[in-house]
Amino acid sequence: MMNRRILVTGGAGFIGSHVVRLFVSKYSNYHIYNLDKLTYAGNLENLKDIENKDNYTFIKGDIRDAKFIEDLFSEYQFDAVIHLAAESHVDRSILDPLIFLETNIMGTVNLLNACKVSWKDDSGRNLFYHVSTDEVYGTLGDEGFFVEATSYDPQSPYSASKASSDHFVRAYGNTYGLPYVISNCSNNYGPNQFPEKLIPLVIQNALNQKPIPVYGDGKYTRDWLWVKDHALAIDTIFHSKKVNETYNIGGFNEWQNIDIIKLICGIIDKQIGRDDKSSEKLITFIKDRPGHDRRYAIDSTKVKRELGWSPSLTFEEGIEKTINWYLGNTQWLKNVTSGEYQKYYERQYQ
Ligand code: NAD
Ligand code: TYD
């Protein structure tokens, strides 16, 4: 295994922290540089267990700052990038689209420019790994799946910004010969997810006996993947030696929101000894999200067939692990929900 200097962006966030931990622990001959602005969603507590490892360095910085990014590449000579830094929440993108454009599009282009300038050798070690979402494909009816060839049709400011960033990555590959891979993943769940996203929000509100907000009729459908399986998929694709390829990653695990919410309520009642069905009483149907995508479903056959990746956990196992993690980390929840998030929560659910 060769030595590598890998820049991971957004490594203090939910998925990024699992990717950083996996790479730092598994590849002692790699040095992992975690670049993160530490927005409301970035939290170094997520990486406490690995922060003192010799092959890990945290760098606080903003991908929107082109000069800073250029200087960083000159200083560290990264030979690969795994790019996860982003504004990631659809509801926030509806309230304030501009920051999504700045971070997700401009920030990505700043990184692409720095790679273009910095990568001169053709030894095959350079790679820009762009972590994207299934939401770029738009929304499905009752039937069918997103495949890699599905046309882009983003419906929210968030997905429009991610789609645009995907286009820029491919354009740099095509125009400048930049080696890249893109993976488009379905909804992730697991430890360390910020409680603005459905699953941790439901867990938190059920624990605190607060109303559980369900948008519209609750029959919107998502395909859920255990976050550590996503990190393993990224590891597999990163090391596959494939370039200028796209892979869909998903769990073949579709759930309507209302069914997931009831499942979580039931597990929480059992785990903390509440009466059966008592948490379900907190379910509150509220006004729908504007432009709400009805259904996402990923066909991840290609990554399984070509690279042998498939999910390691069933949803029933994963959701129980997730709930137990939140039950055992109430201080983490308290810490991340003070301050900035509270202001957003009041604005969103007033
Ligand atoms: P997250 O919001 O938990 O984390 C994002 C991280 O990026 C945070 O640590 C934040 O501080 C950092 N960041 C934001 N703006 C920055 C900037 N300007 N400069 C440097 N760092 C900045 O997001 P997540 O859920 O972990 O998602 C990570 C990536 O995976 C995103 O690109 C997202 O689009 C993609 N994705 C997420 C999901 C999901 O279900 N969460 C599914 C598919 C794809
Ligand atoms: P979310 O976790 O925000 O992910 P995404 O919108 O990127 O798929 O939402 C998942 C689903 O849950 C989506 O259909 C919206 C719905 N939802 C609610 O019903 N209530 C909520 O409070 C939130 C945050 C989401």
XYZ file of C-alpha atoms in Angstrom, residues 35-304:
270
model
C -10.853 20.197 6.444
C -14.027 21.537 8.021
C -15.470 24.966 8.699
C -17.340 23.641 11.740
C -20.716 25.086 10.826
C -23.693 24.214 13.056
C -23.441 20.695 11.520
C -19.728 20.124 12.142
C -18.705 18.770 15.505
C -15.208 17.645 16.522
C -16.740 15.630 19.362
C -17.641 13.142 16.609
C -13.935 12.325 16.231
C -12.718 12.402 19.837
C -11.604 8.764 19.702
C -9.162 9.315 16.822
C -8.089 12.945 17.226
C -4.642 12.084 18.613
C -3.684 9.546 15.955
C -0.391 10.266 14.160
C -1.962 9.934 10.723
C -4.727 12.478 11.349
C -4.731 16.289 11.149
C -7.686 18.629 11.562
C -7.691 21.892 9.604
C -10.358 24.505 10.284
C -11.255 26.339 7.104
C -13.852 27.309 4.552
C -14.071 25.742 1.084
C -15.723 28.960 -0.129
C -12.374 30.760 0.302
C -10.534 30.115 -2.996
C -7.201 31.633 -1.892
C -7.186 29.639 1.326
C -7.864 26.411 -0.598
C -5.137 27.166 -3.149
C -2.594 27.854 -0.367
C -3.626 24.704 1.474
C -2.933 22.557 -1.605
C 0.493 24.226 -2.061
C 1.371 23.569 1.565
C 0.179 19.958 1.895
C 0.369 18.558 -1.661
C -2.680 16.339 -1.268
C -2.817 13.528 -3.780
C -6.509 12.757 -3.389
C -9.662 14.464 -2.156
C -12.814 12.954 -0.687
C -15.259 15.824 -0.804
C -18.188 15.743 1.616
C -18.355 19.340 2.894
C -21.745 20.779 2.056
C -24.867 22.399 3.300
C -26.949 19.251 3.500
C -30.474 19.964 4.744
C -33.363 20.438 2.306
C -35.498 22.508 4.715
C -32.649 24.968 5.300
C -32.172 25.251 1.532
C -35.812 26.297 1.220
C -35.346 29.001 3.870
C -31.993 30.258 2.532
C -30.836 28.933 -0.883
C -27.828 31.224 -1.361
C -25.490 29.546 1.119
C -26.174 26.252 -0.708
C -24.991 27.791 -3.941
C -21.910 29.262 -2.264
C -20.837 26.150 -0.369
C -22.026 23.320 -2.584
C -21.252 24.821 -5.992
C -18.590 27.511 -5.490
C -16.863 25.529 -2.737
C -16.674 22.460 -4.974
C -15.312 24.505 -7.885
C -12.647 26.017 -5.602
C -11.494 22.502 -4.724
C -11.565 21.398 -8.373
C -9.445 24.406 -9.363
C -6.901 23.650 -6.658
C -6.651 20.019 -7.836
C -6.289 21.125 -11.456
C -3.357 23.384 -10.579
C -1.724 21.018 -8.122
C -1.993 17.647 -9.907
C 0.601 17.372 -12.638
C 1.699 13.755 -12.440
C -0.092 10.907 -14.169
C 0.949 8.145 -11.779
C -2.685 7.274 -11.145
C -2.607 8.317 -7.496
C -4.706 11.457 -7.943
C -8.461 11.259 -7.473
C -11.266 13.707 -6.762
C -13.975 11.679 -5.013
C -17.209 13.676 -4.990
C -19.851 12.533 -2.507
C -23.295 13.296 -3.856
C -26.911 12.385 -3.343
C -29.739 10.497 -5.032
C -31.792 13.713 -4.775
C -30.146 15.026 -7.977
C -32.373 12.600 -9.921
C -35.578 14.252 -8.704
C -38.586 12.293 -7.579
C -40.183 8.937 -8.483
C -43.770 7.723 -8.692
C -44.803 4.409 -7.139
C -42.628 2.370 -9.510
C -39.015 2.329 -10.661
C -35.523 3.115 -9.375
C -32.807 5.684 -9.988
C -29.942 4.181 -12.011
C -26.660 5.897 -12.890
C -28.061 6.850 -16.324
C -31.217 8.494 -14.947
C -31.421 12.120 -16.109
C -30.861 14.798 -13.512
C -34.046 16.571 -12.441
C -33.391 18.254 -9.072
C -36.431 19.712 -7.343
C -35.137 21.559 -4.267
C -32.495 24.267 -3.866
C -30.359 21.666 -2.050
C -30.586 19.074 -4.808
C -30.129 21.749 -7.498
C -26.878 22.817 -5.836
C -25.660 19.214 -5.541
C -26.628 18.492 -9.172
C -24.700 21.548 -10.277
C -21.635 20.467 -8.315
C -21.830 16.998 -9.943
C -21.927 18.663 -13.373
C -18.843 20.733 -12.532
C -16.944 17.646 -11.414
C -17.734 15.865 -14.698
C -16.942 19.014 -16.676
C -13.475 19.211 -15.049
C -12.955 15.556 -15.881
C -13.957 16.093 -19.482
C -12.267 19.451 -20.050
C -9.082 19.247 -17.972
C -8.661 15.494 -17.604
C -9.185 15.643 -13.842
C -9.574 12.086 -12.490
C -12.822 11.839 -10.527
C -15.477 9.503 -9.212
C -18.959 10.472 -8.069
C -21.235 8.440 -5.854
C -24.896 9.280 -5.383
C -26.198 7.857 -2.147
C -29.630 7.507 -0.605
C -30.630 8.787 2.868
C -28.143 7.841 5.566
C -28.916 7.110 9.211
C -26.842 6.170 12.250
C -24.810 7.668 15.117
C -23.813 11.359 15.053
C -26.507 12.601 12.676
C -27.592 16.117 13.472
C -31.166 16.113 14.830
C -32.627 18.265 12.072
C -32.905 15.176 9.824
C -35.914 12.909 10.205
C -34.572 9.934 12.190
C -32.591 11.747 14.913
C -35.311 14.415 15.145
C -37.922 11.743 15.848
C -35.662 10.051 18.409
C -34.943 13.337 20.167
C -38.555 14.493 20.267
C -39.841 11.121 21.394
C -37.280 11.067 24.228
C -38.204 14.617 25.280
C -41.968 14.010 24.854
C -42.173 16.792 22.259
C -44.487 16.749 19.206
C -43.085 14.655 16.329
C -43.640 16.724 13.147
C -44.779 14.742 10.090
C -44.914 16.634 6.816
C -48.046 16.240 4.679
C -49.612 12.763 4.700
C -46.450 11.058 5.971
C -46.428 8.704 2.973
C -43.275 10.124 1.396
C -40.747 7.374 0.780
C -36.985 7.256 1.275
C -34.383 4.503 0.868
C -32.333 4.341 4.088
C -28.715 3.238 4.410
C -26.634 2.636 7.563
C -23.983 5.380 7.544
C -21.070 3.004 8.162
C -22.111 1.051 5.067
C -21.910 4.291 3.094
C -18.393 4.868 4.472
C -17.448 1.319 3.414
C -18.871 1.943 -0.061
C -16.740 5.089 -0.347
C -13.686 3.072 0.744
C -14.466 0.406 -1.878
C -15.007 2.883 -4.716
C -12.003 5.018 -3.716
C -9.718 1.982 -3.970
C -11.321 0.484 -7.075
C -8.961 2.258 -9.506
C -12.037 3.250 -11.515
C -11.951 6.835 -12.763
C -14.540 9.089 -14.342
C -17.238 6.726 -13.102
C -20.465 7.175 -11.194
C -21.931 4.754 -8.671
C -25.336 4.771 -7.021
C -25.274 3.624 -3.404
C -28.394 2.520 -1.571
C -29.894 -0.074 0.677
C -32.856 -1.402 -1.367
C -34.624 -0.381 1.817
C -37.642 1.815 1.196
C -39.792 3.135 4.006
C -42.658 5.575 4.190
C -41.898 8.252 6.770
C -44.886 7.415 8.953
C -43.879 3.746 9.212
C -40.327 4.643 10.246
C -41.660 7.085 12.829
C -43.958 4.430 14.333
C -41.117 1.897 14.339
C -38.845 4.322 16.220
C -41.588 5.204 18.706
C -42.179 1.506 19.400
C -38.482 0.758 19.988
C -38.107 3.776 22.285
C -41.173 2.778 24.334
C -39.644 -0.675 24.780
C -36.100 0.526 25.538
C -37.067 3.089 28.157
C -39.994 1.178 29.641
C -42.854 3.405 28.497
C -46.354 2.041 27.886
C -46.765 0.431 24.476
C -47.771 3.014 21.800
C -47.355 5.983 24.157
C -44.710 7.795 22.045
C -46.924 7.467 18.943
C -49.318 9.908 20.592
C -46.708 12.623 19.949
C -47.084 12.261 16.163
C -48.340 15.567 14.745
C -49.167 16.031 11.076
C -48.060 19.475 9.932
C -47.992 21.551 6.742
C -46.086 19.846 3.945
C -42.578 20.814 2.825
C -42.858 22.950 -0.349
C -41.934 20.931 -3.459
C -41.582 17.772 -1.349
C -40.090 14.873 -3.386
C -42.506 11.933 -3.146
C -40.199 8.957 -3.445
C -36.495 8.152 -3.768
C -35.304 4.637 -4.567
C -31.770 3.751 -5.585
C -30.714 0.858 -7.754
C -27.233 0.018 -6.457
C -26.724 -3.024 -8.694
C -23.688 -1.516 -10.460
C -21.547 -1.068 -7.345
C -22.471 -4.573 -6.199
